[in-house]
């Protein structure tokens, strides 16, 4: 179920595993952040949803920036040197290992996903500084203990780990189950570990309409949640200031177009395990 050194995937095998006739969340999101690893069906859906709710492009862009700021904060200010990134998605600019190792070259990063196209690109995520290390696990969010066991081949789980789950938990239909999965993952990490989560939220009619259109496309559904439901993922943790906020308002670098002045339907936060 897991493979920290993913094999080279042949074109034939890749074609068998990838459904190019149905939109896929990783490819759809890749299109919205300006990537090129997507198909016509993903772009058509993206253009359709952009007509319904143009603000989704801002959600995609600013959520990526949230990743950079939170990882940089954890590496520079919290002394984190181990990161477990679940729901990796397709490689773009400033992936978790790049941000972490830029701040702390000895950082170790483990990526987790179970999408065949992500697997095919996994080797692009396995670059590392000489002092650090990166690994990729082909595994499923619904098997948290298996993820932790595989991650332990690279990370020292007796020392604090930053668990990063961005724009992924919306794929878990039942909110209670999503909370349980997060709790099981955090239970396997020691005191001083951190949790980073962001997801799209049901905070505007436009986002709700966009979510409904996406879910009718045949792609794996994505369920937007309330801000209170996002906050519940952090139950039992000490929230890092400023708490659960729009992703643009979590320690913004500026007040410009990509800063806190932009309001988006995506909330996130960082919590520390006591």
PDB file of C-alpha atoms in Angstrom:
ATOM      1  CA  UNK A   1       0.000   0.000   0.000  1.00  0.00           C
ATOM      2  CA  UNK A   2       2.946   2.332   0.539  1.00  0.00           C
ATOM      3  CA  UNK A   3       6.100   3.002  -1.409  1.00  0.00           C
ATOM      4  CA  UNK A   4       8.563   5.651  -0.278  1.00  0.00           C
ATOM      5  CA  UNK A   5      10.561   5.219  -3.484  1.00  0.00           C
ATOM      6  CA  UNK A   6       7.860   5.111  -6.168  1.00  0.00           C
ATOM      7  CA  UNK A   7       8.611   3.042  -9.239  1.00  0.00           C
ATOM      8  CA  UNK A   8       8.795   4.529 -12.681  1.00  0.00           C
ATOM      9  CA  UNK A   9       5.274   4.261 -14.073  1.00  0.00           C
ATOM     10  CA  UNK A  10       5.133   3.167 -17.701  1.00  0.00           C
ATOM     11  CA  UNK A  11       2.985   5.107 -20.141  1.00  0.00           C
ATOM     12  CA  UNK A  12       0.802   2.058 -20.707  1.00  0.00           C
ATOM     13  CA  UNK A  13       0.203   1.538 -17.003  1.00  0.00           C
ATOM     14  CA  UNK A  14      -0.457   5.236 -16.504  1.00  0.00           C
ATOM     15  CA  UNK A  15      -3.019   5.282 -19.320  1.00  0.00           C
ATOM     16  CA  UNK A  16      -4.803   2.329 -17.751  1.00  0.00           C
ATOM     17  CA  UNK A  17      -5.012   3.976 -14.340  1.00  0.00           C
ATOM     18  CA  UNK A  18      -5.878   7.544 -15.362  1.00  0.00           C
ATOM     19  CA  UNK A  19      -9.425   8.396 -16.356  1.00  0.00           C
ATOM     20  CA  UNK A  20      -9.105  11.263 -18.829  1.00  0.00           C
ATOM     21  CA  UNK A  21     -12.843  11.325 -19.500  1.00  0.00           C
ATOM     22  CA  UNK A  22     -13.792  12.410 -15.964  1.00  0.00           C
ATOM     23  CA  UNK A  23     -12.554  15.517 -14.125  1.00  0.00           C
ATOM     24  CA  UNK A  24     -10.148  14.908 -11.281  1.00  0.00           C
ATOM     25  CA  UNK A  25      -9.587  17.152  -8.274  1.00  0.00           C
ATOM     26  CA  UNK A  26      -5.766  17.249  -8.443  1.00  0.00           C
ATOM     27  CA  UNK A  27      -5.806  18.097 -12.161  1.00  0.00           C
ATOM     28  CA  UNK A  28      -8.685  20.553 -11.738  1.00  0.00           C
ATOM     29  CA  UNK A  29      -6.799  22.362  -8.946  1.00  0.00           C
ATOM     30  CA  UNK A  30      -3.619  22.238 -10.999  1.00  0.00           C
ATOM     31  CA  UNK A  31      -5.432  24.098 -13.778  1.00  0.00           C
ATOM     32  CA  UNK A  32      -6.623  26.768 -11.363  1.00  0.00           C
ATOM     33  CA  UNK A  33      -3.126  27.448 -10.019  1.00  0.00           C
ATOM     34  CA  UNK A  34      -1.741  27.775 -13.543  1.00  0.00           C
ATOM     35  CA  UNK A  35      -0.241  24.302 -13.929  1.00  0.00           C
ATOM     36  CA  UNK A  36      -0.061  22.232 -17.099  1.00  0.00           C
ATOM     37  CA  UNK A  37      -0.750  18.747 -15.702  1.00  0.00           C
ATOM     38  CA  UNK A  38      -4.418  18.579 -16.633  1.00  0.00           C
ATOM     39  CA  UNK A  39      -6.687  17.404 -19.427  1.00  0.00           C
ATOM     40  CA  UNK A  40      -9.363  19.027 -21.558  1.00  0.00           C
ATOM     41  CA  UNK A  41     -12.117  17.657 -19.316  1.00  0.00           C
ATOM     42  CA  UNK A  42     -10.513  19.354 -16.294  1.00  0.00           C
ATOM     43  CA  UNK A  43     -10.112  22.658 -18.143  1.00  0.00           C
ATOM     44  CA  UNK A  44     -13.693  22.570 -19.406  1.00  0.00           C
ATOM     45  CA  UNK A  45     -14.991  22.069 -15.879  1.00  0.00           C
ATOM     46  CA  UNK A  46     -12.652  24.763 -14.587  1.00  0.00           C
ATOM     47  CA  UNK A  47     -13.890  27.266 -17.166  1.00  0.00           C
ATOM     48  CA  UNK A  48     -17.508  26.361 -16.420  1.00  0.00           C
ATOM     49  CA  UNK A  49     -17.045  26.849 -12.678  1.00  0.00           C
ATOM     50  CA  UNK A  50     -15.105  30.058 -13.233  1.00  0.00           C
ATOM     51  CA  UNK A  51     -18.254  31.423 -14.952  1.00  0.00           C
ATOM     52  CA  UNK A  52     -20.351  30.401 -11.942  1.00  0.00           C
ATOM     53  CA  UNK A  53     -17.888  31.613  -9.313  1.00  0.00           C
ATOM     54  CA  UNK A  54     -14.768  33.489 -10.472  1.00  0.00           C
ATOM     55  CA  UNK A  55     -13.604  33.648  -6.854  1.00  0.00           C
ATOM     56  CA  UNK A  56     -12.542  29.993  -6.917  1.00  0.00           C
ATOM     57  CA  UNK A  57      -9.373  31.002  -8.754  1.00  0.00           C
ATOM     58  CA  UNK A  58      -8.510  33.228  -5.785  1.00  0.00           C
ATOM     59  CA  UNK A  59      -9.170  30.324  -3.422  1.00  0.00           C
ATOM     60  CA  UNK A  60      -6.744  28.130  -5.346  1.00  0.00           C
ATOM     61  CA  UNK A  61      -4.030  30.782  -5.523  1.00  0.00           C
ATOM     62  CA  UNK A  62      -4.276  32.000  -1.940  1.00  0.00           C
ATOM     63  CA  UNK A  63      -4.527  28.492  -0.500  1.00  0.00           C
ATOM     64  CA  UNK A  64      -1.165  27.760  -2.112  1.00  0.00           C
ATOM     65  CA  UNK A  65       0.252  30.894  -0.539  1.00  0.00           C
ATOM     66  CA  UNK A  66      -1.155  29.800   2.830  1.00  0.00           C
ATOM     67  CA  UNK A  67       0.856  26.596   2.494  1.00  0.00           C
ATOM     68  CA  UNK A  68       4.035  28.578   1.982  1.00  0.00           C
ATOM     69  CA  UNK A  69       3.464  30.884   4.943  1.00  0.00           C
ATOM     70  CA  UNK A  70       2.502  28.157   7.389  1.00  0.00           C
ATOM     71  CA  UNK A  71       5.383  25.856   6.464  1.00  0.00           C
ATOM     72  CA  UNK A  72       7.840  28.737   6.602  1.00  0.00           C
ATOM     73  CA  UNK A  73       6.511  29.776  10.022  1.00  0.00           C
ATOM     74  CA  UNK A  74       6.807  26.258  11.391  1.00  0.00           C
ATOM     75  CA  UNK A  75      10.368  25.850  10.125  1.00  0.00           C
ATOM     76  CA  UNK A  76      11.619  29.300  11.091  1.00  0.00           C
ATOM     77  CA  UNK A  77       9.707  30.032  14.303  1.00  0.00           C
ATOM     78  CA  UNK A  78       8.609  26.689  15.734  1.00  0.00           C
ATOM     79  CA  UNK A  79      11.747  24.683  14.967  1.00  0.00           C
ATOM     80  CA  UNK A  80       9.875  22.060  12.956  1.00  0.00           C
ATOM     81  CA  UNK A  81      12.149  19.811  10.904  1.00  0.00           C
ATOM     82  CA  UNK A  82       9.697  17.048   9.948  1.00  0.00           C
ATOM     83  CA  UNK A  83       6.657  17.441   7.698  1.00  0.00           C
ATOM     84  CA  UNK A  84       3.984  14.920   6.685  1.00  0.00           C
ATOM     85  CA  UNK A  85       1.987  16.317   3.734  1.00  0.00           C
ATOM     86  CA  UNK A  86      -1.186  14.299   2.990  1.00  0.00           C
ATOM     87  CA  UNK A  87      -3.101  14.976  -0.209  1.00  0.00           C
ATOM     88  CA  UNK A  88       0.018  16.198  -1.944  1.00  0.00           C
ATOM     89  CA  UNK A  89      -1.520  16.952  -5.310  1.00  0.00           C
ATOM     90  CA  UNK A  90       0.495  17.682  -8.417  1.00  0.00           C
ATOM     91  CA  UNK A  91       3.880  19.416  -8.088  1.00  0.00           C
ATOM     92  CA  UNK A  92       3.850  23.171  -8.636  1.00  0.00           C
ATOM     93  CA  UNK A  93       6.093  25.989  -7.467  1.00  0.00           C
ATOM     94  CA  UNK A  94       7.067  26.140  -3.799  1.00  0.00           C
ATOM     95  CA  UNK A  95       6.112  22.646  -2.726  1.00  0.00           C
ATOM     96  CA  UNK A  96       6.334  21.818   0.986  1.00  0.00           C
ATOM     97  CA  UNK A  97       9.892  20.484   0.824  1.00  0.00           C
ATOM     98  CA  UNK A  98      11.117  23.531  -1.076  1.00  0.00           C
ATOM     99  CA  UNK A  99       9.665  25.978   1.445  1.00  0.00           C
ATOM    100  CA  UNK A 100      10.777  23.966   4.476  1.00  0.00           C
ATOM    101  CA  UNK A 101      14.301  23.285   3.244  1.00  0.00           C
ATOM    102  CA  UNK A 102      14.761  26.877   2.153  1.00  0.00           C
ATOM    103  CA  UNK A 103      14.190  27.863   5.782  1.00  0.00           C
ATOM    104  CA  UNK A 104      15.843  24.799   7.338  1.00  0.00           C
ATOM    105  CA  UNK A 105      17.964  22.689   4.947  1.00  0.00           C
ATOM    106  CA  UNK A 106      17.925  19.665   7.275  1.00  0.00           C
ATOM    107  CA  UNK A 107      14.121  19.299   7.072  1.00  0.00           C
ATOM    108  CA  UNK A 108      12.605  15.927   6.208  1.00  0.00           C
ATOM    109  CA  UNK A 109       9.368  15.781   4.225  1.00  0.00           C
ATOM    110  CA  UNK A 110       7.079  12.855   3.431  1.00  0.00           C
ATOM    111  CA  UNK A 111       4.371  13.318   0.801  1.00  0.00           C
ATOM    112  CA  UNK A 112       1.262  11.115   0.721  1.00  0.00           C
ATOM    113  CA  UNK A 113      -1.230  10.664  -2.115  1.00  0.00           C
ATOM    114  CA  UNK A 114      -2.902   7.816  -3.975  1.00  0.00           C
ATOM    115  CA  UNK A 115      -3.562   9.351  -7.367  1.00  0.00           C
ATOM    116  CA  UNK A 116      -1.807   7.687 -10.324  1.00  0.00           C
ATOM    117  CA  UNK A 117      -0.934  10.991 -12.003  1.00  0.00           C
ATOM    118  CA  UNK A 118       0.559  12.314  -8.765  1.00  0.00           C
ATOM    119  CA  UNK A 119       2.518   9.067  -8.494  1.00  0.00           C
ATOM    120  CA  UNK A 120       3.807   9.552 -12.024  1.00  0.00           C
ATOM    121  CA  UNK A 121       5.137  12.973 -11.047  1.00  0.00           C
ATOM    122  CA  UNK A 122       6.338  11.903  -7.614  1.00  0.00           C
ATOM    123  CA  UNK A 123       9.989  11.905  -8.560  1.00  0.00           C
ATOM    124  CA  UNK A 124       9.726  15.654  -9.103  1.00  0.00           C
ATOM    125  CA  UNK A 125       8.873  15.898  -5.412  1.00  0.00           C
ATOM    126  CA  UNK A 126      11.818  13.795  -4.294  1.00  0.00           C
ATOM    127  CA  UNK A 127      14.509  16.414  -4.726  1.00  0.00           C
ATOM    128  CA  UNK A 128      16.161  17.446  -1.490  1.00  0.00           C
ATOM    129  CA  UNK A 129      18.993  19.366   0.047  1.00  0.00           C
ATOM    130  CA  UNK A 130      21.971  17.201   1.006  1.00  0.00           C
ATOM    131  CA  UNK A 131      21.146  17.773   4.674  1.00  0.00           C
ATOM    132  CA  UNK A 132      17.468  16.864   4.383  1.00  0.00           C
ATOM    133  CA  UNK A 133      15.324  14.124   2.864  1.00  0.00           C
ATOM    134  CA  UNK A 134      12.056  13.725   0.974  1.00  0.00           C
ATOM    135  CA  UNK A 135       9.955  10.637   0.384  1.00  0.00           C
ATOM    136  CA  UNK A 136       6.646   9.786  -1.293  1.00  0.00           C
ATOM    137  CA  UNK A 137       4.067   7.294  -0.010  1.00  0.00           C
ATOM    138  CA  UNK A 138       1.364   5.886  -2.280  1.00  0.00           C
ATOM    139  CA  UNK A 139      -1.320   5.526   0.397  1.00  0.00           C
ATOM    140  CA  UNK A 140      -4.903   6.374   1.314  1.00  0.00           C
ATOM    141  CA  UNK A 141      -6.124   8.985   3.814  1.00  0.00           C
ATOM    142  CA  UNK A 142      -8.623   6.410   5.076  1.00  0.00           C
ATOM    143  CA  UNK A 143      -5.751   4.281   6.452  1.00  0.00           C
ATOM    144  CA  UNK A 144      -4.042   6.677   8.898  1.00  0.00           C
ATOM    145  CA  UNK A 145      -2.129   4.012  10.812  1.00  0.00           C
ATOM    146  CA  UNK A 146      -0.678   2.640   7.556  1.00  0.00           C
ATOM    147  CA  UNK A 147       0.410   6.163   6.609  1.00  0.00           C
ATOM    148  CA  UNK A 148       2.140   6.661   9.953  1.00  0.00           C
ATOM    149  CA  UNK A 149       3.889   3.298   9.722  1.00  0.00           C
ATOM    150  CA  UNK A 150       5.220   4.077   6.255  1.00  0.00           C
ATOM    151  CA  UNK A 151       6.173   7.641   7.223  1.00  0.00           C
ATOM    152  CA  UNK A 152       8.246   6.266  10.102  1.00  0.00           C
ATOM    153  CA  UNK A 153      10.732   4.920   7.546  1.00  0.00           C
ATOM    154  CA  UNK A 154      11.764   8.534   6.926  1.00  0.00           C
ATOM    155  CA  UNK A 155      10.520  10.534   9.912  1.00  0.00           C
ATOM    156  CA  UNK A 156      11.305  10.017  13.601  1.00  0.00           C
ATOM    157  CA  UNK A 157       7.806   9.866  15.078  1.00  0.00           C
ATOM    158  CA  UNK A 158       9.185  10.244  18.592  1.00  0.00           C
ATOM    159  CA  UNK A 159       9.996  13.848  17.641  1.00  0.00           C
ATOM    160  CA  UNK A 160       7.512  16.572  16.607  1.00  0.00           C
ATOM    161  CA  UNK A 161       6.022  16.393  13.117  1.00  0.00           C
ATOM    162  CA  UNK A 162       4.009  18.978  11.203  1.00  0.00           C
ATOM    163  CA  UNK A 163       0.965  17.271   9.676  1.00  0.00           C
ATOM    164  CA  UNK A 164      -0.229  19.199   6.610  1.00  0.00           C
ATOM    165  CA  UNK A 165      -3.647  18.437   5.058  1.00  0.00           C
ATOM    166  CA  UNK A 166      -4.709  21.111   2.584  1.00  0.00           C
ATOM    167  CA  UNK A 167      -7.839  21.082   0.411  1.00  0.00           C
ATOM    168  CA  UNK A 168      -8.237  17.357   0.974  1.00  0.00           C
ATOM    169  CA  UNK A 169     -10.646  16.699   3.851  1.00  0.00           C
ATOM    170  CA  UNK A 170     -13.536  18.059   1.789  1.00  0.00           C
ATOM    171  CA  UNK A 171     -13.422  14.769  -0.111  1.00  0.00           C
ATOM    172  CA  UNK A 172     -14.506  12.947   3.067  1.00  0.00           C
ATOM    173  CA  UNK A 173     -18.295  13.203   2.920  1.00  0.00           C
ATOM    174  CA  UNK A 174     -19.031  12.624   6.598  1.00  0.00           C
ATOM    175  CA  UNK A 175     -17.648  15.385   8.816  1.00  0.00           C
ATOM    176  CA  UNK A 176     -17.449  13.158  11.873  1.00  0.00           C
ATOM    177  CA  UNK A 177     -15.385  10.644   9.932  1.00  0.00           C
ATOM    178  CA  UNK A 178     -13.088  13.396   8.681  1.00  0.00           C
ATOM    179  CA  UNK A 179     -12.505  14.546  12.282  1.00  0.00           C
ATOM    180  CA  UNK A 180     -11.783  10.973  13.334  1.00  0.00           C
ATOM    181  CA  UNK A 181      -9.199  10.521  10.581  1.00  0.00           C
ATOM    182  CA  UNK A 182      -7.398  13.689  11.687  1.00  0.00           C
ATOM    183  CA  UNK A 183      -7.517  12.563  15.320  1.00  0.00           C
ATOM    184  CA  UNK A 184      -6.060   9.152  14.458  1.00  0.00           C
ATOM    185  CA  UNK A 185      -3.199  10.766  12.579  1.00  0.00           C
ATOM    186  CA  UNK A 186      -2.442  13.226  15.373  1.00  0.00           C
ATOM    187  CA  UNK A 187      -2.659  10.427  17.951  1.00  0.00           C
ATOM    188  CA  UNK A 188       0.408   8.852  16.356  1.00  0.00           C
ATOM    189  CA  UNK A 189       2.450  12.049  16.675  1.00  0.00           C
ATOM    190  CA  UNK A 190       4.133  13.312  19.860  1.00  0.00           C
ATOM    191  CA  UNK A 191       3.624  16.455  21.910  1.00  0.00           C
ATOM    192  CA  UNK A 192       4.918  19.519  20.094  1.00  0.00           C
ATOM    193  CA  UNK A 193       3.632  18.308  16.727  1.00  0.00           C
ATOM    194  CA  UNK A 194       1.561  20.731  14.664  1.00  0.00           C
ATOM    195  CA  UNK A 195      -1.507  20.401  12.456  1.00  0.00           C
ATOM    196  CA  UNK A 196      -2.030  22.580   9.364  1.00  0.00           C
ATOM    197  CA  UNK A 197      -5.416  22.409   7.647  1.00  0.00           C
ATOM    198  CA  UNK A 198      -7.235  24.543   5.106  1.00  0.00           C
ATOM    199  CA  UNK A 199     -10.327  23.816   3.050  1.00  0.00           C
ATOM    200  CA  UNK A 200     -12.922  25.613   0.987  1.00  0.00           C
ATOM    201  CA  UNK A 201     -15.892  26.784   3.031  1.00  0.00           C
ATOM    202  CA  UNK A 202     -19.625  27.275   2.548  1.00  0.00           C
ATOM    203  CA  UNK A 203     -19.294  30.984   3.305  1.00  0.00           C
ATOM    204  CA  UNK A 204     -20.880  32.395   0.135  1.00  0.00           C
ATOM    205  CA  UNK A 205     -23.618  31.409  -2.313  1.00  0.00           C
ATOM    206  CA  UNK A 206     -21.011  31.434  -5.085  1.00  0.00           C
ATOM    207  CA  UNK A 207     -18.805  28.833  -3.420  1.00  0.00           C
ATOM    208  CA  UNK A 208     -21.810  26.640  -2.628  1.00  0.00           C
ATOM    209  CA  UNK A 209     -22.937  26.837  -6.266  1.00  0.00           C
ATOM    210  CA  UNK A 210     -19.416  26.048  -7.483  1.00  0.00           C
ATOM    211  CA  UNK A 211     -19.240  23.026  -5.182  1.00  0.00           C
ATOM    212  CA  UNK A 212     -22.592  21.749  -6.424  1.00  0.00           C
ATOM    213  CA  UNK A 213     -21.494  22.122 -10.058  1.00  0.00           C
ATOM    214  CA  UNK A 214     -18.225  20.332  -9.377  1.00  0.00           C
ATOM    215  CA  UNK A 215     -19.978  17.457  -7.618  1.00  0.00           C
ATOM    216  CA  UNK A 216     -22.315  16.975 -10.585  1.00  0.00           C
ATOM    217  CA  UNK A 217     -19.367  16.628 -12.978  1.00  0.00           C
ATOM    218  CA  UNK A 218     -18.610  13.016 -12.090  1.00  0.00           C
ATOM    219  CA  UNK A 219     -15.441  13.874 -10.169  1.00  0.00           C
ATOM    220  CA  UNK A 220     -14.988  12.606  -6.622  1.00  0.00           C
ATOM    221  CA  UNK A 221     -17.258  14.987  -4.678  1.00  0.00           C
ATOM    222  CA  UNK A 222     -15.833  17.787  -2.561  1.00  0.00           C
ATOM    223  CA  UNK A 223     -17.940  18.968   0.375  1.00  0.00           C
ATOM    224  CA  UNK A 224     -17.527  22.565   1.508  1.00  0.00           C
ATOM    225  CA  UNK A 225     -17.897  22.968   5.274  1.00  0.00           C
ATOM    226  CA  UNK A 226     -18.722  25.722   7.718  1.00  0.00           C
ATOM    227  CA  UNK A 227     -16.001  27.625   9.544  1.00  0.00           C
ATOM    228  CA  UNK A 228     -17.084  25.953  12.803  1.00  0.00           C
ATOM    229  CA  UNK A 229     -16.595  22.541  11.190  1.00  0.00           C
ATOM    230  CA  UNK A 230     -13.088  23.507  10.060  1.00  0.00           C
ATOM    231  CA  UNK A 231     -12.356  24.597  13.636  1.00  0.00           C
ATOM    232  CA  UNK A 232     -13.439  21.195  14.969  1.00  0.00           C
ATOM    233  CA  UNK A 233     -10.465  19.556  13.270  1.00  0.00           C
ATOM    234  CA  UNK A 234      -8.301  21.363  15.830  1.00  0.00           C
ATOM    235  CA  UNK A 235     -10.158  20.170  18.941  1.00  0.00           C
ATOM    236  CA  UNK A 236      -7.658  19.441  21.711  1.00  0.00           C
ATOM    237  CA  UNK A 237      -4.884  21.473  20.088  1.00  0.00           C
ATOM    238  CA  UNK A 238      -3.531  24.900  20.999  1.00  0.00           C
ATOM    239  CA  UNK A 239      -4.261  27.247  18.110  1.00  0.00           C
ATOM    240  CA  UNK A 240      -1.419  29.358  16.792  1.00  0.00           C
ATOM    241  CA  UNK A 241      -2.386  33.015  16.351  1.00  0.00           C
ATOM    242  CA  UNK A 242      -4.471  34.267  14.601  1.00  0.00           C
ATOM    243  CA  UNK A 243      -6.511  31.070  14.929  1.00  0.00           C
ATOM    244  CA  UNK A 244      -8.978  29.804  12.311  1.00  0.00           C
ATOM    245  CA  UNK A 245      -9.274  32.544   9.693  1.00  0.00           C
ATOM    246  CA  UNK A 246      -9.558  33.068   5.965  1.00  0.00           C
ATOM    247  CA  UNK A 247      -6.341  31.741   4.452  1.00  0.00           C
ATOM    248  CA  UNK A 248      -5.414  35.235   3.255  1.00  0.00           C
ATOM    249  CA  UNK A 249      -5.552  36.523   6.836  1.00  0.00           C
ATOM    250  CA  UNK A 250      -3.224  33.945   8.362  1.00  0.00           C
ATOM    251  CA  UNK A 251      -0.063  36.019   8.928  1.00  0.00           C
ATOM    252  CA  UNK A 252      -0.159  37.695   5.497  1.00  0.00           C
ATOM    253  CA  UNK A 253       3.041  38.960   3.933  1.00  0.00           C
ATOM    254  CA  UNK A 254       1.342  42.056   2.525  1.00  0.00           C
ATOM    255  CA  UNK A 255      -1.917  43.898   2.022  1.00  0.00           C
ATOM    256  CA  UNK A 256      -1.583  43.719  -1.770  1.00  0.00           C
ATOM    257  CA  UNK A 257      -3.467  41.578  -4.304  1.00  0.00           C
ATOM    258  CA  UNK A 258      -2.218  38.378  -2.692  1.00  0.00           C
ATOM    259  CA  UNK A 259      -2.415  39.678   0.860  1.00  0.00           C
ATOM    260  CA  UNK A 260      -5.038  40.050   3.568  1.00  0.00           C
ATOM    261  CA  UNK A 261      -7.106  42.496   1.522  1.00  0.00           C
ATOM    262  CA  UNK A 262      -8.427  39.573  -0.566  1.00  0.00           C
ATOM    263  CA  UNK A 263     -11.454  37.837   0.932  1.00  0.00           C
ATOM    264  CA  UNK A 264     -11.858  34.171  -0.010  1.00  0.00           C
ATOM    265  CA  UNK A 265     -14.100  31.220   0.829  1.00  0.00           C
ATOM    266  CA  UNK A 266     -11.303  29.159   2.329  1.00  0.00           C
ATOM    267  CA  UNK A 267     -10.377  28.951   5.997  1.00  0.00           C
ATOM    268  CA  UNK A 268      -7.450  27.369   7.750  1.00  0.00           C
ATOM    269  CA  UNK A 269      -5.232  27.403  10.762  1.00  0.00           C
ATOM    270  CA  UNK A 270      -2.344  25.869  12.639  1.00  0.00           C
ATOM    271  CA  UNK A 271      -2.601  24.010  15.936  1.00  0.00           C
ATOM    272  CA  UNK A 272       0.013  22.608  18.331  1.00  0.00           C
ATOM    273  CA  UNK A 273      -0.403  19.315  20.163  1.00  0.00           C
ATOM    274  CA  UNK A 274       0.126  19.919  23.906  1.00  0.00           C
TER     275      UNK A 274
END
